[in-house]
XYZ file of N, CA and C in Angstrom:
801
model
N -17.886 -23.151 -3.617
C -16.881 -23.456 -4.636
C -17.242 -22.759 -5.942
N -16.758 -22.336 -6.383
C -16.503 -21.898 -7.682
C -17.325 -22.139 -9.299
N -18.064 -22.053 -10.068
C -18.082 -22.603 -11.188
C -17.465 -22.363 -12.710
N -16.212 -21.695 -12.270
C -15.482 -21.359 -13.167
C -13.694 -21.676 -12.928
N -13.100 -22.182 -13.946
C -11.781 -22.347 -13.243
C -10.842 -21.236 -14.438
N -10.120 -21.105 -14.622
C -8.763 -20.637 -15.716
C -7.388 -21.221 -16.033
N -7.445 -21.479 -17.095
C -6.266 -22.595 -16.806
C -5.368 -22.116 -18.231
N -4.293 -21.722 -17.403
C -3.019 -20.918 -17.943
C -2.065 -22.319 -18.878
N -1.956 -22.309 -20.474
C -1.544 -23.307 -20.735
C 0.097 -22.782 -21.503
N 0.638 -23.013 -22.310
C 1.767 -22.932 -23.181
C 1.066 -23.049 -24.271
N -0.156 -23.087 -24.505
C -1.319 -23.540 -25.833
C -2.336 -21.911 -25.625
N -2.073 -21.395 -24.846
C -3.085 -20.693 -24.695
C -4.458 -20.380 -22.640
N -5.328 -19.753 -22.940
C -6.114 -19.628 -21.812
C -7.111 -19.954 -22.496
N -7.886 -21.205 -21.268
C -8.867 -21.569 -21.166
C -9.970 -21.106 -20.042
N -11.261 -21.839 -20.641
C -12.094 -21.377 -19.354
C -12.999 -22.395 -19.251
N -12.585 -22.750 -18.172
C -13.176 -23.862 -17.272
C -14.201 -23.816 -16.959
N -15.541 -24.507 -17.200
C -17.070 -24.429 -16.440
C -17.631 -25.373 -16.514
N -18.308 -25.066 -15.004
C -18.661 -26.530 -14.452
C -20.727 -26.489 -14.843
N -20.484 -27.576 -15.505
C -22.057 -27.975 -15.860
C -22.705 -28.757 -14.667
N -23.990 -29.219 -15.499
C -24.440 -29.660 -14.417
C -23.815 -30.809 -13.165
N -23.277 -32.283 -14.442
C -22.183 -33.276 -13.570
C -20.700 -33.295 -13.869
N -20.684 -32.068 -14.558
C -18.933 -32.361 -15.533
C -18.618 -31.385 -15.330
N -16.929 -30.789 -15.724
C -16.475 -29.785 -16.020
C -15.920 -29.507 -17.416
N -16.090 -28.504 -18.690
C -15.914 -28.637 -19.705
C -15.798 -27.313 -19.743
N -14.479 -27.513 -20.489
C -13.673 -26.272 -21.722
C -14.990 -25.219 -22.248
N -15.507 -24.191 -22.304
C -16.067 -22.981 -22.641
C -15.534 -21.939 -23.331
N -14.255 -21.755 -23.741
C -13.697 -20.916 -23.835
C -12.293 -20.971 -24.129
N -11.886 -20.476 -25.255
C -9.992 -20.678 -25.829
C -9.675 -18.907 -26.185
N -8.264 -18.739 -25.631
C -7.895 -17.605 -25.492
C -6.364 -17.151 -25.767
N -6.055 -16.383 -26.576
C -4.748 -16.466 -26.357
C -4.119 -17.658 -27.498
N -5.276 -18.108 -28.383
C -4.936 -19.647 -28.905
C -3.335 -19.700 -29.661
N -2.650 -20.500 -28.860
C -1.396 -20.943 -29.139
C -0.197 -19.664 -28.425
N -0.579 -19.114 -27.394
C 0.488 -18.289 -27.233
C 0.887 -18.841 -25.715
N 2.221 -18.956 -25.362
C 2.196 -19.283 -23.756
C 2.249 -18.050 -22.705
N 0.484 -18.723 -22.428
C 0.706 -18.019 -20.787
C 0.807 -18.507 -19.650
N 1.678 -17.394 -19.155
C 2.120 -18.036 -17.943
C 1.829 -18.218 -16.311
N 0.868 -17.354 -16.660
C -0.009 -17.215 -15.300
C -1.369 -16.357 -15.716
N -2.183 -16.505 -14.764
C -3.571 -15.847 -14.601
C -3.883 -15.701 -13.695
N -4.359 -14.213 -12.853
C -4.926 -13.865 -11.453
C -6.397 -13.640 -11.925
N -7.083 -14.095 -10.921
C -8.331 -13.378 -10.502
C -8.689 -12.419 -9.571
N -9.028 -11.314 -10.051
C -9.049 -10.229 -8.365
C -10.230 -10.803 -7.802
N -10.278 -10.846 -6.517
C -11.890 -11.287 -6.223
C -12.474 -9.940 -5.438
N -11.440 -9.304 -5.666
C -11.642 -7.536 -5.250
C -13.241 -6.840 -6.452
N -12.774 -7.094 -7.303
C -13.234 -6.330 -8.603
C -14.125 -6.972 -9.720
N -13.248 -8.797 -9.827
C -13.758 -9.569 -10.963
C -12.695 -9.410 -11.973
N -11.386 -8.695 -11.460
C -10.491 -8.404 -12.783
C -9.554 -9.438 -13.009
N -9.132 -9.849 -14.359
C -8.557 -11.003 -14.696
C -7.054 -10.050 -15.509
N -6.326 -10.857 -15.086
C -4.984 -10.288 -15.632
C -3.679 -11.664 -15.695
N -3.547 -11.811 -17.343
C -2.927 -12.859 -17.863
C -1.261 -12.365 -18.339
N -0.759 -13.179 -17.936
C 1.055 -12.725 -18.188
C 1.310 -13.613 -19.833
N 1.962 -12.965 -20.423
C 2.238 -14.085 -21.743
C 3.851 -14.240 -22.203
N 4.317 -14.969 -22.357
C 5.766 -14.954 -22.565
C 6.098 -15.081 -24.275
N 5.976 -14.504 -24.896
C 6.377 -14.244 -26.377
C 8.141 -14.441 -26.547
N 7.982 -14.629 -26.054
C 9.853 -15.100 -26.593
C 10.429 -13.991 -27.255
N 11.236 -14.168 -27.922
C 11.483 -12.897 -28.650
C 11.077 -11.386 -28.555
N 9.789 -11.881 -28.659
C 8.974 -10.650 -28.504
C 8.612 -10.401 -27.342
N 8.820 -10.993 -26.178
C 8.864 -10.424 -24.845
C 7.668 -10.563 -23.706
N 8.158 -10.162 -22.835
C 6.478 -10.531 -22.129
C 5.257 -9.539 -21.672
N 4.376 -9.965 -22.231
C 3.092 -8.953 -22.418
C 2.156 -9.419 -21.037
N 1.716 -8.540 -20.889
C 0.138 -8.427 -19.676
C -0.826 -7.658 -20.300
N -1.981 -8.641 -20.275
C -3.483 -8.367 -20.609
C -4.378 -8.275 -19.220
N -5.263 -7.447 -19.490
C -6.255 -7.414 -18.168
C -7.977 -7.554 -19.127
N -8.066 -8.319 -18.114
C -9.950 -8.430 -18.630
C -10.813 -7.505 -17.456
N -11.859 -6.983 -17.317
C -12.973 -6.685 -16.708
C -14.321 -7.454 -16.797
N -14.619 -8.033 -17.661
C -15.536 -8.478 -17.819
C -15.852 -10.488 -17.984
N -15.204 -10.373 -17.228
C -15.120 -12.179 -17.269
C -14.626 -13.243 -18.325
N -13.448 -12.270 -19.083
C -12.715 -13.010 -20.076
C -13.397 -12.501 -21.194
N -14.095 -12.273 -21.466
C -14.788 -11.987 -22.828
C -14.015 -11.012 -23.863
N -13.755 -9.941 -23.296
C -12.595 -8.936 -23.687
C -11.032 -8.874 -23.156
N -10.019 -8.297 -23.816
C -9.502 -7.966 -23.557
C -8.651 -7.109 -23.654
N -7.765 -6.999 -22.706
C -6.676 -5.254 -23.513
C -5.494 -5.065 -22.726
N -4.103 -5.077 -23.907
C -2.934 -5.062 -23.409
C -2.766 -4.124 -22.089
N -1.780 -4.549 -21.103
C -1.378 -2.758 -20.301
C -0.215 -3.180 -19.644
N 0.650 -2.354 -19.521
C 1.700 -2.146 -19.216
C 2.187 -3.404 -18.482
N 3.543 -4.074 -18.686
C 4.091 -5.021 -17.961
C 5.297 -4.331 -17.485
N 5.590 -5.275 -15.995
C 6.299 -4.531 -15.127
C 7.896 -4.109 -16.204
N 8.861 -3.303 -15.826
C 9.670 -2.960 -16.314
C 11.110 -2.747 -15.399
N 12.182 -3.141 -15.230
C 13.173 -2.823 -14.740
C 13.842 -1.498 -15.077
N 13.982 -1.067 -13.739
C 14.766 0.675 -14.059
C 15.892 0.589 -14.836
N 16.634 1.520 -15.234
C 17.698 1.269 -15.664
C 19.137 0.952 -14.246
N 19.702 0.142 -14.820
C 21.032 0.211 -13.860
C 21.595 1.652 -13.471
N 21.737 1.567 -12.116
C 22.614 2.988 -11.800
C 23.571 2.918 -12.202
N 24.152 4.187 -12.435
C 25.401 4.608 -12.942
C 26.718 4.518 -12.266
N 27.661 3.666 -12.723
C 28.548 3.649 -11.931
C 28.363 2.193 -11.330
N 27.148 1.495 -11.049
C 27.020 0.013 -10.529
C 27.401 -1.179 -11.352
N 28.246 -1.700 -10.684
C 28.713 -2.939 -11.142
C 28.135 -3.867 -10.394
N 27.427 -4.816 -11.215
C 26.693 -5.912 -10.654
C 27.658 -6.977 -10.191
N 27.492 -7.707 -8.908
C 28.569 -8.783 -8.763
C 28.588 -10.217 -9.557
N 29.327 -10.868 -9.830
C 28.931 -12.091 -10.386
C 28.563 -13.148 -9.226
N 27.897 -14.115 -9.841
C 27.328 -15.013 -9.328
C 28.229 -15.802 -8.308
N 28.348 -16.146 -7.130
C 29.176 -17.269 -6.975
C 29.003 -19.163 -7.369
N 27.365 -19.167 -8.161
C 27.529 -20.386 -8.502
C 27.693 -20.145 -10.369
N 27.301 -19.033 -10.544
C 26.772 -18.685 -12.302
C 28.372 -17.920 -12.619
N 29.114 -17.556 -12.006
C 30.610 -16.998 -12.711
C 29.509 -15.985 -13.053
N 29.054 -15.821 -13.186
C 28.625 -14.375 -14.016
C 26.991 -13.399 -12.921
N 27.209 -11.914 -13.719
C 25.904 -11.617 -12.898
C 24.466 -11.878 -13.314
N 23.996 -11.644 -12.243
C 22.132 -12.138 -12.264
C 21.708 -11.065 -13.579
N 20.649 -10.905 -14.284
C 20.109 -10.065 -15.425
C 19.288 -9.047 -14.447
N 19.232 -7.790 -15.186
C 18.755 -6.878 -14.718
C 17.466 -6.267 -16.075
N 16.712 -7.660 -16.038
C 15.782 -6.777 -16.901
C 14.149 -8.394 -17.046
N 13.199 -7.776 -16.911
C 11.853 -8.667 -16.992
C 12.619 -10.311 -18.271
N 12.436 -10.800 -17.708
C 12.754 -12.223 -18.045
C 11.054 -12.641 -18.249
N 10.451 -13.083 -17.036
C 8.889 -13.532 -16.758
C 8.280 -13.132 -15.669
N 6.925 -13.203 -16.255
C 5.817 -12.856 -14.818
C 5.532 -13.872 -14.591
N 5.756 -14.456 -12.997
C 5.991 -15.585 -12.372
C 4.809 -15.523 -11.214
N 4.508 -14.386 -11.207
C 3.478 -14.423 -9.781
C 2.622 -13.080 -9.885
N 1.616 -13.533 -9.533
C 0.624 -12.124 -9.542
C -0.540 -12.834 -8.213
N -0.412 -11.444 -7.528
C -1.902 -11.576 -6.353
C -2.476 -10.473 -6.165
N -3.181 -10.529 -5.890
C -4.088 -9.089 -5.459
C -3.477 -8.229 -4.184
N -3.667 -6.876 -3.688
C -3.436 -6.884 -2.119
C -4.324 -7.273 -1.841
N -4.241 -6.654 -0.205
C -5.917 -6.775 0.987
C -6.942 -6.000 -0.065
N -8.315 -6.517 1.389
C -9.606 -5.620 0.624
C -9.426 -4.246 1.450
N -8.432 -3.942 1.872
C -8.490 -2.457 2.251
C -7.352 -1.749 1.357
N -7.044 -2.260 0.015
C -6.207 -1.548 -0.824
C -6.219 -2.182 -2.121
N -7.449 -1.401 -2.286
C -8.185 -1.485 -3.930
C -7.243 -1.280 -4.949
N -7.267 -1.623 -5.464
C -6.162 -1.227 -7.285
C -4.980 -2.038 -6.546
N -4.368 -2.841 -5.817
C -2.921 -3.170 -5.542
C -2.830 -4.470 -5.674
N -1.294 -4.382 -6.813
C -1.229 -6.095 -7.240
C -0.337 -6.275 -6.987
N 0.430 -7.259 -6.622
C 2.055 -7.949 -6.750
C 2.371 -8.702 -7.653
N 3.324 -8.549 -7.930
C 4.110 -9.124 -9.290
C 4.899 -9.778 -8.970
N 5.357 -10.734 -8.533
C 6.739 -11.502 -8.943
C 7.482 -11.652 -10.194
N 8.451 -11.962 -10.680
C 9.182 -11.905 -11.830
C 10.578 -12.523 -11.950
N 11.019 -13.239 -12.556
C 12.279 -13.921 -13.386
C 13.258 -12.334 -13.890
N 14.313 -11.731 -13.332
C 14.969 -12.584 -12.279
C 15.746 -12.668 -11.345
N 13.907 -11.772 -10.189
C 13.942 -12.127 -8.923
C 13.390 -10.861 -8.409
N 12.792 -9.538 -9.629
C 12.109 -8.021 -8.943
C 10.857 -8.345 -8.393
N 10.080 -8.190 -7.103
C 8.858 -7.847 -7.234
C 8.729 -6.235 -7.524
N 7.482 -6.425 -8.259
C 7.200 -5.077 -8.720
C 5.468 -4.920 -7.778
N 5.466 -3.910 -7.457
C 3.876 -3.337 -6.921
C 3.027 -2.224 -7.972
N 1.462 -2.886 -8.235
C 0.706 -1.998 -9.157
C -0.257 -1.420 -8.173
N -0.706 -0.020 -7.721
C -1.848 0.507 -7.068
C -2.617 1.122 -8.176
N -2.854 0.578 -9.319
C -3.380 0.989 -10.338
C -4.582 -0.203 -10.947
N -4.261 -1.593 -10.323
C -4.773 -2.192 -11.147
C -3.873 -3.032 -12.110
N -2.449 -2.602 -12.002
C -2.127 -3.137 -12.910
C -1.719 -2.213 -14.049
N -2.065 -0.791 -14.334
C -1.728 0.414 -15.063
C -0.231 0.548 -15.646
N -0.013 0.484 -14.174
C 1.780 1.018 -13.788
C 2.280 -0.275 -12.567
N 3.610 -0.253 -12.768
C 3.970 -0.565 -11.880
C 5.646 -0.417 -11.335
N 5.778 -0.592 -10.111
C 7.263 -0.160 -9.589
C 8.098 -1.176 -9.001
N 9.119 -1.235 -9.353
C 9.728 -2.297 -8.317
C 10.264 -2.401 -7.189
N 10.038 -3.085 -5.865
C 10.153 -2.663 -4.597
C 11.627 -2.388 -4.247
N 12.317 -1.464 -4.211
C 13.283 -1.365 -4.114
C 14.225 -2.034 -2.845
N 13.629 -1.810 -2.141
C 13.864 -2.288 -0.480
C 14.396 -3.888 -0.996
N 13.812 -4.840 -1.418
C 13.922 -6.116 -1.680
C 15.081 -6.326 -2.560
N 15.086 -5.539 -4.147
C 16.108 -5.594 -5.224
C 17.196 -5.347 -4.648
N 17.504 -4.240 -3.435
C 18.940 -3.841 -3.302
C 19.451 -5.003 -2.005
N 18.039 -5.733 -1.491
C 19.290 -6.846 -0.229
C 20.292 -7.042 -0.299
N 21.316 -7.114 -0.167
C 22.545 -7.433 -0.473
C 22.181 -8.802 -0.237
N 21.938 -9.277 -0.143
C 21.399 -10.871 0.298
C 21.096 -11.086 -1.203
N 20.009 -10.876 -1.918
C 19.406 -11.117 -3.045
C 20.443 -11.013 -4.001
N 21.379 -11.075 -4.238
C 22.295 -11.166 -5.346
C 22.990 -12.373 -5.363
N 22.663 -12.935 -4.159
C 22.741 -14.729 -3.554
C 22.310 -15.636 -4.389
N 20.848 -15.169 -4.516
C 19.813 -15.855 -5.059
C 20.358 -16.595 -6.120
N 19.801 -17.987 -6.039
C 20.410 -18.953 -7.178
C 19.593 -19.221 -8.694
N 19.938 -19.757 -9.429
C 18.872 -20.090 -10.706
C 18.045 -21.223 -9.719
N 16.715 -21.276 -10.722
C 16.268 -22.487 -10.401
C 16.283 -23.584 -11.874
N 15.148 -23.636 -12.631
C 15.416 -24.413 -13.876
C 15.213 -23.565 -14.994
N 15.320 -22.156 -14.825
C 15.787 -21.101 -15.872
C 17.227 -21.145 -14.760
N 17.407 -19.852 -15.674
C 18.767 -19.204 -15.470
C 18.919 -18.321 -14.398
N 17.594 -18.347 -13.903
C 17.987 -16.696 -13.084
C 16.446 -17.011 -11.584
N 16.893 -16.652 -10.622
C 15.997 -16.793 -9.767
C 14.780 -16.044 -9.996
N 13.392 -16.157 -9.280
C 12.748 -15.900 -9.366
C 11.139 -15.746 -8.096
N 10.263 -14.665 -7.979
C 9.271 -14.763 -6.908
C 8.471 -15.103 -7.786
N 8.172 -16.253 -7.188
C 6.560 -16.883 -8.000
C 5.271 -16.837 -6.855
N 5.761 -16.796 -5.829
C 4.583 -16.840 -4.910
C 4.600 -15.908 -3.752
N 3.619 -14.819 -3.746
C 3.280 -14.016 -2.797
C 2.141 -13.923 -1.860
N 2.097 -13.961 -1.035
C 1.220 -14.164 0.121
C 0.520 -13.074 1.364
N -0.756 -12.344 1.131
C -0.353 -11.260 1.448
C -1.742 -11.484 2.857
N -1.183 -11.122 3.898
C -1.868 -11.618 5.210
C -3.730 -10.699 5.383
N -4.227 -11.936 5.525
C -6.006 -11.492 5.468
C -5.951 -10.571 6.724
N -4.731 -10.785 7.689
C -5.128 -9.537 8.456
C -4.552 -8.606 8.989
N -3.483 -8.161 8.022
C -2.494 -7.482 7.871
C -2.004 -6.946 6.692
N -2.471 -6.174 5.470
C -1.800 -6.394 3.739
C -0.729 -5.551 3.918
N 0.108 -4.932 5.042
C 1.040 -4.613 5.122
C 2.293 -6.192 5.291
N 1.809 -7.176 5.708
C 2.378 -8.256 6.159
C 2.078 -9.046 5.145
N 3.131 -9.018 4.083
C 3.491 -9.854 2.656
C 4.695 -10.840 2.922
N 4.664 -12.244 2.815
C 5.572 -12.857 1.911
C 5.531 -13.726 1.136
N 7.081 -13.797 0.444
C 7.432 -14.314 -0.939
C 8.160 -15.290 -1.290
N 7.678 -16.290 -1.590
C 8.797 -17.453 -1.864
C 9.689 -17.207 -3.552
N 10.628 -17.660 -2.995
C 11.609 -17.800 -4.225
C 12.666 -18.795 -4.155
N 12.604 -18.773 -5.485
C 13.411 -20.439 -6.103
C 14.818 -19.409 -6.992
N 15.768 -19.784 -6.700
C 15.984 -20.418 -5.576
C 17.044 -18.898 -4.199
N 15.862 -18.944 -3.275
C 16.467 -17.458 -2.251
C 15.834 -18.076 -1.191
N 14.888 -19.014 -0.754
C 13.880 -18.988 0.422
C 12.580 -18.207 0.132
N 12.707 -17.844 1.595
C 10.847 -16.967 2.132
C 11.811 -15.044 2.493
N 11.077 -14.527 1.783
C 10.942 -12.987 2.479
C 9.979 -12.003 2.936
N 10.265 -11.664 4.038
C 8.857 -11.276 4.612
C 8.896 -10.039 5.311
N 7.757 -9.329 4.839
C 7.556 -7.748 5.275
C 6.813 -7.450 5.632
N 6.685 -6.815 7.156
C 5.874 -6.092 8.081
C 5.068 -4.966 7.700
N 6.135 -4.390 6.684
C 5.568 -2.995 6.858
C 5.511 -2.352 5.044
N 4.694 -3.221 4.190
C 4.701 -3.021 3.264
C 5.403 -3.237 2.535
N 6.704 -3.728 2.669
C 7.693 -3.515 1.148
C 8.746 -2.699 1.651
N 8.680 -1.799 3.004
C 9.690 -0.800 3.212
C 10.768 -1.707 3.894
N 10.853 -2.587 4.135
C 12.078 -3.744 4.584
C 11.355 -4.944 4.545
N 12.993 -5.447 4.470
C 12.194 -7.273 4.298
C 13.630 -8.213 5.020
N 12.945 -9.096 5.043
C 13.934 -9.842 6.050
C 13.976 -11.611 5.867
N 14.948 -12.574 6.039
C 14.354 -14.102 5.929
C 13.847 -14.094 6.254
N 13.144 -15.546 6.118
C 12.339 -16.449 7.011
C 12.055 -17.880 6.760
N 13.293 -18.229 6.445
C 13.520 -19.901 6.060
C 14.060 -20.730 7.043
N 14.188 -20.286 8.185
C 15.250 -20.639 9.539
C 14.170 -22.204 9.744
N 15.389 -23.114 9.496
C 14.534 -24.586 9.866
C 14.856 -25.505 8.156
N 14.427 -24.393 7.088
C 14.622 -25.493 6.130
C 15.618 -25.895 5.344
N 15.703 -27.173 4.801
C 17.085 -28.196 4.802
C 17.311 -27.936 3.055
N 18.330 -27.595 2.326
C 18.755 -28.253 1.116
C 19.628 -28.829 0.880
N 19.585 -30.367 0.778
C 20.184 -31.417 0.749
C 21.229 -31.579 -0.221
N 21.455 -30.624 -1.121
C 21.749 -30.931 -2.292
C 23.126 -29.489 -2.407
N 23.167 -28.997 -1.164
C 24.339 -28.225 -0.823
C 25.149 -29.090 -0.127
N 26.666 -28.227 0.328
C 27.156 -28.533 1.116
C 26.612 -28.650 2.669
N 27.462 -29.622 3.323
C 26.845 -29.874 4.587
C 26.426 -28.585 5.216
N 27.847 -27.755 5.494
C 27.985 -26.345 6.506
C 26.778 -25.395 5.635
N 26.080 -25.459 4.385
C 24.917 -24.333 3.872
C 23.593 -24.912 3.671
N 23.315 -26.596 4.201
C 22.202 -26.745 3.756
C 21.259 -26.446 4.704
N 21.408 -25.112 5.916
C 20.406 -24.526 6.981
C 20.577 -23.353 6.098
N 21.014 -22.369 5.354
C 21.097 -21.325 5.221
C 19.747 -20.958 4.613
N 18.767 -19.726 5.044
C 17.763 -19.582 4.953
C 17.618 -18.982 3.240
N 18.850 -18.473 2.925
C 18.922 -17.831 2.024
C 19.537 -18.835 0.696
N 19.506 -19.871 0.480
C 19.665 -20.696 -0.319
C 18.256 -22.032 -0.964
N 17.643 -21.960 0.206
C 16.085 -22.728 -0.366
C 15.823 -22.155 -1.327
N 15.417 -23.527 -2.185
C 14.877 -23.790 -3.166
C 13.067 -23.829 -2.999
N 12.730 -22.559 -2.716
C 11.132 -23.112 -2.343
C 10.096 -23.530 -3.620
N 9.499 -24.253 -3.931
C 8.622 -24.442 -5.205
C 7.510 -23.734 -5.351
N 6.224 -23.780 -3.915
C 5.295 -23.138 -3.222
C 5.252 -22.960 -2.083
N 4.749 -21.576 -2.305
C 4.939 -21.143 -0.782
C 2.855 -21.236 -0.604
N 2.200 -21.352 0.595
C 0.635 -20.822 0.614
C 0.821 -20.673 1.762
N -0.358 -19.612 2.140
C -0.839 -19.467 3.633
C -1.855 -20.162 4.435
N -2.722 -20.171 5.355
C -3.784 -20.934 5.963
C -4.490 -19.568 5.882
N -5.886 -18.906 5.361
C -6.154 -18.040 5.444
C -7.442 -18.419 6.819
N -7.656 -19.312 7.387
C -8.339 -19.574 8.265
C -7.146 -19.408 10.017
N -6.164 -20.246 9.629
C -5.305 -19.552 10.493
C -3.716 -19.010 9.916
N -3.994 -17.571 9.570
C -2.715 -16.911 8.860
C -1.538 -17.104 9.419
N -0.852 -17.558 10.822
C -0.024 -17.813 10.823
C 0.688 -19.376 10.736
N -0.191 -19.779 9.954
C 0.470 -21.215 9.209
C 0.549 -20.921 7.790
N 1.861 -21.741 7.627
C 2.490 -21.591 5.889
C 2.944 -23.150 5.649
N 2.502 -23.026 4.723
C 3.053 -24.403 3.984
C 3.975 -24.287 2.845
N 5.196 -24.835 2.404
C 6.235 -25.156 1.494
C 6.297 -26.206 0.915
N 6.725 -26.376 -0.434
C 7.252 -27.388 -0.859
C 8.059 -26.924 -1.900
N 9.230 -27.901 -1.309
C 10.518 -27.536 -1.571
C 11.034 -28.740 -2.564
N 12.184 -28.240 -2.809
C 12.887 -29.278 -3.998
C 12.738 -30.517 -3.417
N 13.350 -30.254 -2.200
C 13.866 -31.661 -1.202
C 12.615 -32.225 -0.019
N 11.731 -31.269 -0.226
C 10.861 -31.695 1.585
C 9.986 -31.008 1.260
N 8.843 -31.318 2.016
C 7.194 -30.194 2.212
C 7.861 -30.072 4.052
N 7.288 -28.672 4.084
C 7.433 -27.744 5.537
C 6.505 -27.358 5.691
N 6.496 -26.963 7.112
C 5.379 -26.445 7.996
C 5.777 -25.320 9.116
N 5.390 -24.284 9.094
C 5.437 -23.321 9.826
C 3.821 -22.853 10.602
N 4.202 -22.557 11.753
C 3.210 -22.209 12.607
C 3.181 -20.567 13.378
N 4.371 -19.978 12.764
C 5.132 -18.845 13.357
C 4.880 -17.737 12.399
N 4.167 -17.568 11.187
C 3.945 -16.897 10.021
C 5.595 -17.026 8.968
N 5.790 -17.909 8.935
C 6.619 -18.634 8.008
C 8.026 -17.846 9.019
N 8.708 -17.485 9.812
C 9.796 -17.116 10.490
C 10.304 -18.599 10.671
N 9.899 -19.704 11.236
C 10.275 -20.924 11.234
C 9.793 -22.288 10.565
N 10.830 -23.654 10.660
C 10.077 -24.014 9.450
C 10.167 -25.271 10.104
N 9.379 -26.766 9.970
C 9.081 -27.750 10.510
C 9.447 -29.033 9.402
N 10.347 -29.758 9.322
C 10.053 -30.417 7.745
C 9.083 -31.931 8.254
N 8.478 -32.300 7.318
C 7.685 -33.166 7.692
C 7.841 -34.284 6.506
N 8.072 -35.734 7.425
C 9.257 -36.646 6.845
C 8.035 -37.607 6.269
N 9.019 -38.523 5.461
C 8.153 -40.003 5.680
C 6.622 -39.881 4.248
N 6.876 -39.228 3.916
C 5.447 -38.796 2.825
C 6.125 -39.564 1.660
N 4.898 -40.422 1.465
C 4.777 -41.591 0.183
C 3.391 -40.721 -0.918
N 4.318 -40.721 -2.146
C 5.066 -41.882 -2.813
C 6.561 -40.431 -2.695
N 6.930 -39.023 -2.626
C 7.647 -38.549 -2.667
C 7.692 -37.046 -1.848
N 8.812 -36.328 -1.292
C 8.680 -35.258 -0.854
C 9.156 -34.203 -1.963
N 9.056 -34.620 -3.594
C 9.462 -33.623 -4.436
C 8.170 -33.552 -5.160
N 8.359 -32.368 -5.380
C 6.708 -31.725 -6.348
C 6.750 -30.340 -6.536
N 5.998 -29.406 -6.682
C 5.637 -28.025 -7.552
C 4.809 -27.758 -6.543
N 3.533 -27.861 -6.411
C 2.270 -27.414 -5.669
C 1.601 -27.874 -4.192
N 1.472 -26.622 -3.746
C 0.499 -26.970 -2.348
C -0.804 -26.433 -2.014
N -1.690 -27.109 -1.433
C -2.469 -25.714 -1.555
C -2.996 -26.310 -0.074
N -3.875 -25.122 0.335
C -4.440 -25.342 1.861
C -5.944 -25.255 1.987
């Protein structure tokens, strides 16, 4: 286990360390700015913090050296709209989805056989890929143009979003992504297609005839079993799920006191 934790606040980044019988604050970062996430590579030791400045927009910092330093670098960026594209409107929002970095919602490392490669999730709804470290980054195109993904619903912003990416210990071509609110998407072959994989889970809170549609879950967290990769766990607006199939199917699992609504899972 660990003797260090990071803990991403709306106050700022902290750093968690564990003494001899306690765990105690070491470290304030960022003081008073909200961030919104923090990765650890366990590739490298590299730390890379998302910050949401409002106004002023959202910034990414990367550390090397165990928080001690740090230094702005490039946050992901949306291309410009093609020419001639008219975005469709929403069928629940009357209007269309935004075509430009809202938030960094998710960051993971790749495999250990593809050094420098990060995933990005983002608000609202690009993943972007860095083989830099984090330098540069691109957005997977294959995913942005689904015609499916223009489906994608708000969740409690305005605009959908990938917060959780999952990238297989024995496969880093075999990534997926939960999103709130789209389901699970999942790719074989890097990013060069992607496909559902919500078949099984329920949203209660649709109409009868759409609450199977794979492409309407509300997922909260998505995690993997990295002991056995083809189990995934969910928790959803309405239910925690279980898949045994590498998230292609989904199991809901009833009866859980005190509630089946929550944010987090872990394995």
């Amino acid at each position: 286990m660990s003797d260090r934790c990071y803990v991403s606040t709306r106050k700022g980044l902290f750093t968690v360390d564990r003494r001899t019988s306690n765990w105690s604050i070491s470290r304030a970062m960022f003081v008073g700015d909200n961030v919104t996430l923090t990765m650890h590579d366990p590739r490298n030791g590299n730390l890379l913090a998302a910050l949401n400045h409002g106004h002023f927009g959202i910034k990414l910092h990367r550390s090397t050296d165990r928080a001690e330093t740090w230094h702005e670098i490039a946050a992901p960026q949306y291309p410009p709209m093609p020419e001639g594209y008219t975005p469709k409107p929403h069928p629940f929002m009357g209007k269309p989805l935004e075509w430009s970095l809202k938030l960094i919602w998710g960051l993971t490392p790749g495999g250990v056989d593809q050094p420098g490669v990060v995933w990005c999730g983002t608000m609202p709804g690009g993943l972007f890929k860095s083989e830099n470290n984090g330098e540069s980054w691109e957005l997977n195109r294959p995913l942005w143009d689904h015609p499916k993904r223009e489906e994608w619903g708000p969740n409690g912003a305005e605009w959908p979003g990938i917060h959780c990416i999952c990238v297989d210990p024995r496969d880093s071509r075999h990534v997926s992504v939960g999103v709130s609110t789209g389901g699970v998407w999942i790719t074989r072959d890097g990013g060069e297609s992607w496909g559902p994989g919500g078949r099984g889970m329920r949203a209660e809170y649709f109409p009868e005839e759409q609450q199977y549609d794979p492409n309407v879950q509300d997922v909260h967290c998505l995690v993997q079993c990295a002991a056995n990769p083809e189990v995934f766990w969910v928790q959803h607006h309405n239910g925690i799920f279980r898949s045994t199939d590498g998230a292609a199917s989904w199991t809901e699992i009833k009866d859980v006191k005190p509630s089946v609504f929550g944010f987090a899972v872990a394995v």
